[in-house]
Amino acid sequence: LRARSASSVFKPGTNPDDVAMSDVLCDFCGREWTEDVPFIEGHRGRHVCGRCLELARAELAGGAPTGDVAPAPYTCVLCREDAADRAALRRANEPGWRSPIVDDAVMCRRCAEEAAAALAKDPDWQ
Ligand SMILES: [Zn+2]
Ligand SMILES: [Zn+2]
């Protein structure tokens, strides 16, 4: 995972030769990328904003899920790993965080941790 780059999925109608920050959307809440909130890019131009990432980390680290934790057979939006991939990596029972807004948007714990580590290196984000 890394900060966003040009290979992204953009808002409909975006001119690929003239992409604005606001053309980049969070896959988990639909928010536009602004100066206020950092974005992290996953595979295939998928994105998560800092706010969703904070929510995900809180849910996955808390040990007391409040209903936004996905059961094992999900596919992570950010890394595209599915249940079989995680089983092969001995992470079969690892829960993911499901967006409360976008039903099929789920991120795995590993992505939440890697994205948080990437964000921690961003000097503009406390
Ligand atoms: Zn978001
Ligand atoms: Zn993942």
PDB file of C-alpha atoms and ligand atoms in Angstrom:
ATOM      1  CA  LEU A   1       0.000   0.000   0.000  1.00  0.00           C
ATOM      2  CA  ARG A   2       1.159   3.484  -0.746  1.00  0.00           C
ATOM      3  CA  ALA A   3      -0.062   7.000  -1.106  1.00  0.00           C
ATOM      4  CA  ARG A   4      -2.272   7.429  -4.131  1.00  0.00           C
ATOM      5  CA  SER A   5      -0.864   7.731  -7.632  1.00  0.00           C
ATOM      6  CA  ALA A   6      -2.219   8.235 -11.135  1.00  0.00           C
ATOM      7  CA  SER A   7      -3.465   4.681 -11.780  1.00  0.00           C
ATOM      8  CA  SER A   8      -6.652   5.167  -9.836  1.00  0.00           C
ATOM      9  CA  VAL A   9     -10.352   4.601 -10.194  1.00  0.00           C
ATOM     10  CA  PHE A  10     -11.998   7.994 -10.435  1.00  0.00           C
ATOM     11  CA  LYS A  11     -15.361   9.591 -10.235  1.00  0.00           C
ATOM     12  CA  PRO A  12     -17.496   9.140 -13.377  1.00  0.00           C
ATOM     13  CA  GLY A  13     -16.749  11.817 -15.961  1.00  0.00           C
ATOM     14  CA  THR A  14     -13.194  12.408 -14.770  1.00  0.00           C
ATOM     15  CA  ASN A  15     -10.779  13.517 -17.458  1.00  0.00           C
ATOM     16  CA  PRO A  16      -7.846  11.081 -17.068  1.00  0.00           C
ATOM     17  CA  ASP A  17      -5.480  13.760 -18.357  1.00  0.00           C
ATOM     18  CA  ASP A  18      -6.606  16.251 -15.752  1.00  0.00           C
ATOM     19  CA  VAL A  19      -7.424  14.447 -12.514  1.00  0.00           C
ATOM     20  CA  ALA A  20      -8.316  16.603  -9.551  1.00  0.00           C
ATOM     21  CA  MET A  21      -8.041  15.498  -5.934  1.00  0.00           C
ATOM     22  CA  SER A  22     -11.833  15.518  -5.679  1.00  0.00           C
ATOM     23  CA  ASP A  23     -12.048  12.931  -8.491  1.00  0.00           C
ATOM     24  CA  VAL A  24     -10.574  10.328  -6.148  1.00  0.00           C
ATOM     25  CA  LEU A  25     -13.199   8.674  -3.944  1.00  0.00           C
ATOM     26  CA  CYS A  26     -12.940   6.523  -0.822  1.00  0.00           C
ATOM     27  CA  ASP A  27     -14.236   3.035  -1.633  1.00  0.00           C
ATOM     28  CA  PHE A  28     -15.607   2.698   1.892  1.00  0.00           C
ATOM     29  CA  CYS A  29     -17.565   5.922   2.344  1.00  0.00           C
ATOM     30  CA  GLY A  30     -17.601   7.687  -1.037  1.00  0.00           C
ATOM     31  CA  ARG A  31     -15.864  10.759   0.352  1.00  0.00           C
ATOM     32  CA  GLU A  32     -13.847  12.858  -2.092  1.00  0.00           C
ATOM     33  CA  TRP A  33     -10.158  13.235  -1.461  1.00  0.00           C
ATOM     34  CA  THR A  34      -9.523  16.659   0.069  1.00  0.00           C
ATOM     35  CA  GLU A  35      -6.689  18.403   1.848  1.00  0.00           C
ATOM     36  CA  ASP A  36      -8.384  17.582   5.149  1.00  0.00           C
ATOM     37  CA  VAL A  37      -8.234  13.805   4.979  1.00  0.00           C
ATOM     38  CA  PRO A  38      -5.357  11.680   3.693  1.00  0.00           C
ATOM     39  CA  PHE A  39      -6.039   8.795   1.312  1.00  0.00           C
ATOM     40  CA  ILE A  40      -4.261   5.473   0.991  1.00  0.00           C
ATOM     41  CA  GLU A  41      -4.259   3.561  -2.284  1.00  0.00           C
ATOM     42  CA  GLY A  42      -4.768  -0.190  -2.426  1.00  0.00           C
ATOM     43  CA  HIS A  43      -4.503  -2.474  -5.424  1.00  0.00           C
ATOM     44  CA  ARG A  44      -6.164  -1.523  -8.713  1.00  0.00           C
ATOM     45  CA  GLY A  45      -6.661   2.060  -7.720  1.00  0.00           C
ATOM     46  CA  ARG A  46      -8.963   1.349  -4.788  1.00  0.00           C
ATOM     47  CA  HIS A  47      -8.766   3.860  -1.957  1.00  0.00           C
ATOM     48  CA  VAL A  48      -9.516   4.226   1.709  1.00  0.00           C
ATOM     49  CA  CYS A  49      -9.637   7.563   3.490  1.00  0.00           C
ATOM     50  CA  GLY A  50      -8.047   8.230   6.847  1.00  0.00           C
ATOM     51  CA  ARG A  51     -11.416   8.456   8.586  1.00  0.00           C
ATOM     52  CA  CYS A  52     -12.537   4.994   7.441  1.00  0.00           C
ATOM     53  CA  LEU A  53      -9.144   3.634   8.318  1.00  0.00           C
ATOM     54  CA  GLU A  54      -9.457   4.933  11.868  1.00  0.00           C
ATOM     55  CA  LEU A  55     -12.886   3.302  12.170  1.00  0.00           C
ATOM     56  CA  ALA A  56     -11.583   0.030  10.782  1.00  0.00           C
ATOM     57  CA  ARG A  57      -8.631  -0.073  13.137  1.00  0.00           C
ATOM     58  CA  ALA A  58     -10.815   0.681  16.128  1.00  0.00           C
ATOM     59  CA  GLU A  59     -13.244  -2.106  15.202  1.00  0.00           C
ATOM     60  CA  LEU A  60     -10.570  -4.679  14.421  1.00  0.00           C
ATOM     61  CA  ALA A  61      -8.393  -3.890  17.429  1.00  0.00           C
ATOM     62  CA  GLY A  62     -11.154  -3.515  19.971  1.00  0.00           C
ATOM     63  CA  GLY A  63     -11.978  -7.171  20.469  1.00  0.00           C
ATOM     64  CA  ALA A  64     -15.639  -6.226  20.900  1.00  0.00           C
ATOM     65  CA  PRO A  65     -17.026  -5.837  17.384  1.00  0.00           C
ATOM     66  CA  THR A  66     -20.081  -3.633  17.111  1.00  0.00           C
ATOM     67  CA  GLY A  67     -21.493  -5.206  13.971  1.00  0.00           C
ATOM     68  CA  ASP A  68     -19.252  -3.831  11.277  1.00  0.00           C
ATOM     69  CA  VAL A  69     -16.891  -6.792  11.340  1.00  0.00           C
ATOM     70  CA  ALA A  70     -17.230  -9.103   8.364  1.00  0.00           C
ATOM     71  CA  PRO A  71     -17.310 -12.891   8.800  1.00  0.00           C
ATOM     72  CA  ALA A  72     -14.427 -14.862   7.318  1.00  0.00           C
ATOM     73  CA  PRO A  73     -15.588 -15.380   3.688  1.00  0.00           C
ATOM     74  CA  TYR A  74     -15.066 -11.859   2.421  1.00  0.00           C
ATOM     75  CA  THR A  75     -12.786 -10.444  -0.261  1.00  0.00           C
ATOM     76  CA  CYS A  76     -10.669  -7.498   0.813  1.00  0.00           C
ATOM     77  CA  VAL A  77     -11.265  -4.489  -1.440  1.00  0.00           C
ATOM     78  CA  LEU A  78      -7.733  -3.192  -0.959  1.00  0.00           C
ATOM     79  CA  CYS A  79      -5.614  -6.331  -1.518  1.00  0.00           C
ATOM     80  CA  ARG A  80      -8.191  -8.581  -3.271  1.00  0.00           C
ATOM     81  CA  GLU A  81      -7.443 -11.538  -0.980  1.00  0.00           C
ATOM     82  CA  ASP A  82     -10.421 -13.838  -0.495  1.00  0.00           C
ATOM     83  CA  ALA A  83     -11.069 -16.514   2.130  1.00  0.00           C
ATOM     84  CA  ALA A  84      -9.006 -19.147   0.281  1.00  0.00           C
ATOM     85  CA  ASP A  85      -6.056 -16.788  -0.058  1.00  0.00           C
ATOM     86  CA  ARG A  86      -6.128 -16.006   3.651  1.00  0.00           C
ATOM     87  CA  ALA A  87      -6.468 -19.704   4.534  1.00  0.00           C
ATOM     88  CA  ALA A  88      -3.331 -20.411   2.470  1.00  0.00           C
ATOM     89  CA  LEU A  89      -1.542 -17.739   4.482  1.00  0.00           C
ATOM     90  CA  ARG A  90      -2.856 -19.140   7.800  1.00  0.00           C
ATOM     91  CA  ARG A  91      -5.054 -16.104   8.349  1.00  0.00           C
ATOM     92  CA  ALA A  92      -8.311 -17.913   7.667  1.00  0.00           C
ATOM     93  CA  ASN A  93     -10.175 -16.645  10.706  1.00  0.00           C
ATOM     94  CA  GLU A  94      -9.016 -13.075  10.466  1.00  0.00           C
ATOM     95  CA  PRO A  95     -11.984 -10.711  10.559  1.00  0.00           C
ATOM     96  CA  GLY A  96     -12.361  -7.809   8.195  1.00  0.00           C
ATOM     97  CA  TRP A  97     -14.001  -4.428   8.601  1.00  0.00           C
ATOM     98  CA  ARG A  98     -17.150  -3.867   6.569  1.00  0.00           C
ATOM     99  CA  SER A  99     -18.114  -0.337   5.630  1.00  0.00           C
ATOM    100  CA  PRO A 100     -21.380   0.670   7.318  1.00  0.00           C
ATOM    101  CA  ILE A 101     -22.320   2.475   4.073  1.00  0.00           C
ATOM    102  CA  VAL A 102     -20.958   0.413   1.174  1.00  0.00           C
ATOM    103  CA  ASP A 103     -22.082  -3.158   1.695  1.00  0.00           C
ATOM    104  CA  ASP A 104     -19.419  -4.985  -0.328  1.00  0.00           C
ATOM    105  CA  ALA A 105     -16.535  -2.817   0.863  1.00  0.00           C
ATOM    106  CA  VAL A 106     -14.502  -4.888   3.309  1.00  0.00           C
ATOM    107  CA  MET A 107     -10.872  -4.524   4.281  1.00  0.00           C
ATOM    108  CA  CYS A 108      -8.742  -7.150   5.993  1.00  0.00           C
ATOM    109  CA  ARG A 109      -6.886  -6.523   9.216  1.00  0.00           C
ATOM    110  CA  ARG A 110      -3.520  -6.686   7.498  1.00  0.00           C
ATOM    111  CA  CYS A 111      -4.504  -3.913   5.073  1.00  0.00           C
ATOM    112  CA  ALA A 112      -5.835  -1.815   7.928  1.00  0.00           C
ATOM    113  CA  GLU A 113      -2.504  -2.160   9.708  1.00  0.00           C
ATOM    114  CA  GLU A 114      -0.397  -1.531   6.593  1.00  0.00           C
ATOM    115  CA  ALA A 115      -2.455   1.492   5.610  1.00  0.00           C
ATOM    116  CA  ALA A 116      -2.170   2.870   9.125  1.00  0.00           C
ATOM    117  CA  ALA A 117       1.602   2.412   8.987  1.00  0.00           C
ATOM    118  CA  ALA A 118       1.720   4.251   5.653  1.00  0.00           C
ATOM    119  CA  LEU A 119      -0.393   7.056   7.074  1.00  0.00           C
ATOM    120  CA  ALA A 120       1.820   7.329  10.129  1.00  0.00           C
ATOM    121  CA  LYS A 121       4.647   8.360   7.797  1.00  0.00           C
ATOM    122  CA  ASP A 122       2.534  11.172   6.380  1.00  0.00           C
ATOM    123  CA  PRO A 123       3.741  14.368   8.068  1.00  0.00           C
ATOM    124  CA  ASP A 124       0.391  16.056   7.446  1.00  0.00           C
ATOM    125  CA  TRP A 125      -1.597  13.498   9.433  1.00  0.00           C
ATOM    126  CA  GLN A 126      -1.587  13.268  13.186  1.00  0.00           C
TER     127      GLN A 126
HETATM  128 ZN    ZN B   1     -13.761   6.751   3.724  1.00  0.00          ZN
HETATM  129 ZN    ZN B   2      -6.505  -6.694   2.486  1.00  0.00          ZN
END
